[in-house]
PDB file of C-alpha atoms in Angstrom:
ATOM      1  CA  UNK A  15     -13.668 -15.059  -0.759  1.00  0.00           C
ATOM      2  CA  UNK A  16     -15.249 -12.930   1.893  1.00  0.00           C
ATOM      3  CA  UNK A  17     -13.588 -10.317   4.036  1.00  0.00           C
ATOM      4  CA  UNK A  18     -14.562 -12.271   7.131  1.00  0.00           C
ATOM      5  CA  UNK A  19     -12.569 -15.280   5.866  1.00  0.00           C
ATOM      6  CA  UNK A  20      -9.481 -13.072   5.666  1.00  0.00           C
ATOM      7  CA  UNK A  21     -10.079 -11.762   9.187  1.00  0.00           C
ATOM      8  CA  UNK A  22     -10.587 -15.275  10.560  1.00  0.00           C
ATOM      9  CA  UNK A  23      -7.361 -16.486   8.976  1.00  0.00           C
ATOM     10  CA  UNK A  24      -5.393 -13.530  10.322  1.00  0.00           C
ATOM     11  CA  UNK A  25      -6.942 -13.863  13.786  1.00  0.00           C
ATOM     12  CA  UNK A  26      -5.941 -17.537  13.943  1.00  0.00           C
ATOM     13  CA  UNK A  27      -2.391 -16.610  12.914  1.00  0.00           C
ATOM     14  CA  UNK A  28      -2.082 -13.432  14.999  1.00  0.00           C
ATOM     15  CA  UNK A  29       1.171 -14.649  16.571  1.00  0.00           C
ATOM     16  CA  UNK A  30       2.745 -15.308  13.154  1.00  0.00           C
ATOM     17  CA  UNK A  31       4.170 -12.829  10.679  1.00  0.00           C
ATOM     18  CA  UNK A  32       1.966 -13.044   7.582  1.00  0.00           C
ATOM     19  CA  UNK A  33       2.794 -11.312   4.309  1.00  0.00           C
ATOM     20  CA  UNK A  34       0.297 -10.523   1.564  1.00  0.00           C
ATOM     21  CA  UNK A  35       1.898 -13.299  -0.508  1.00  0.00           C
ATOM     22  CA  UNK A  36       1.472 -15.804   2.360  1.00  0.00           C
ATOM     23  CA  UNK A  37      -2.145 -14.777   2.760  1.00  0.00           C
ATOM     24  CA  UNK A  38      -2.840 -15.083  -0.974  1.00  0.00           C
ATOM     25  CA  UNK A  39      -1.330 -18.580  -1.074  1.00  0.00           C
ATOM     26  CA  UNK A  40      -3.217 -19.726   2.022  1.00  0.00           C
ATOM     27  CA  UNK A  41      -6.540 -18.476   0.671  1.00  0.00           C
ATOM     28  CA  UNK A  42      -5.898 -19.659  -2.887  1.00  0.00           C
ATOM     29  CA  UNK A  43      -6.358 -16.184  -4.348  1.00  0.00           C
ATOM     30  CA  UNK A  44      -4.233 -14.130  -6.715  1.00  0.00           C
ATOM     31  CA  UNK A  45      -2.181 -11.459  -4.958  1.00  0.00           C
ATOM     32  CA  UNK A  46      -4.076  -8.606  -6.665  1.00  0.00           C
ATOM     33  CA  UNK A  47      -7.402  -9.936  -5.376  1.00  0.00           C
ATOM     34  CA  UNK A  48      -5.971 -10.373  -1.897  1.00  0.00           C
ATOM     35  CA  UNK A  49      -4.698  -6.782  -2.013  1.00  0.00           C
ATOM     36  CA  UNK A  50      -8.195  -5.597  -2.979  1.00  0.00           C
ATOM     37  CA  UNK A  51      -9.728  -7.441  -0.012  1.00  0.00           C
ATOM     38  CA  UNK A  52      -7.091  -6.019   2.310  1.00  0.00           C
ATOM     39  CA  UNK A  53      -7.695  -2.499   0.977  1.00  0.00           C
ATOM     40  CA  UNK A  54     -11.376  -2.778   1.909  1.00  0.00           C
ATOM     41  CA  UNK A  55     -10.481  -4.137   5.344  1.00  0.00           C
ATOM     42  CA  UNK A  56      -7.880  -1.388   5.873  1.00  0.00           C
ATOM     43  CA  UNK A  57     -10.467   1.250   4.976  1.00  0.00           C
ATOM     44  CA  UNK A  58     -12.686  -0.147   7.738  1.00  0.00           C
ATOM     45  CA  UNK A  59      -9.649  -0.306  10.068  1.00  0.00           C
ATOM     46  CA  UNK A  60     -10.000  -4.042  10.578  1.00  0.00           C
ATOM     47  CA  UNK A  61      -6.458  -4.901   9.443  1.00  0.00           C
ATOM     48  CA  UNK A  62      -3.155  -3.107   9.475  1.00  0.00           C
ATOM     49  CA  UNK A  63       0.063  -3.597   7.545  1.00  0.00           C
ATOM     50  CA  UNK A  64       3.432  -2.897   9.122  1.00  0.00           C
ATOM     51  CA  UNK A  65       6.712  -3.356   7.250  1.00  0.00           C
ATOM     52  CA  UNK A  66       5.025  -5.694   4.756  1.00  0.00           C
ATOM     53  CA  UNK A  67       3.316  -7.880   7.349  1.00  0.00           C
ATOM     54  CA  UNK A  68      -0.475  -8.005   7.628  1.00  0.00           C
ATOM     55  CA  UNK A  69      -2.228  -8.378  10.964  1.00  0.00           C
ATOM     56  CA  UNK A  70      -5.746  -7.904  12.274  1.00  0.00           C
ATOM     57  CA  UNK A  71      -6.422  -4.789  14.294  1.00  0.00           C
ATOM     58  CA  UNK A  72      -8.050  -5.094  17.689  1.00  0.00           C
ATOM     59  CA  UNK A  73     -11.338  -4.146  16.017  1.00  0.00           C
ATOM     60  CA  UNK A  74     -10.829  -6.938  13.482  1.00  0.00           C
ATOM     61  CA  UNK A  75     -10.172  -9.526  16.175  1.00  0.00           C
ATOM     62  CA  UNK A  76     -13.225  -8.346  18.124  1.00  0.00           C
ATOM     63  CA  UNK A  77     -15.400  -8.628  15.005  1.00  0.00           C
ATOM     64  CA  UNK A  78     -14.270 -12.205  14.359  1.00  0.00           C
ATOM     65  CA  UNK A  79     -14.962 -13.166  17.968  1.00  0.00           C
ATOM     66  CA  UNK A  80     -18.421 -11.563  17.896  1.00  0.00           C
ATOM     67  CA  UNK A  81     -19.342 -13.511  14.767  1.00  0.00           C
ATOM     68  CA  UNK A  82     -17.991 -16.742  16.240  1.00  0.00           C
ATOM     69  CA  UNK A  83     -20.290 -16.488  19.278  1.00  0.00           C
TER      70      UNK A  83
END
């Protein structure tokens, strides 16, 4: 699973509240692997986590849109 797949999923669901568990289930990954992907994305400031909910940052959304075009 690539980091971009995680960003695309979160960007599509930006209006929804998504937990790490929800994300892991949707992507078919174990939670620990999902956490590792999110850690890398957090380090690059492409996602943020607030009160247990994961969401793309504005930079993350912009990156997904650039790759889509």
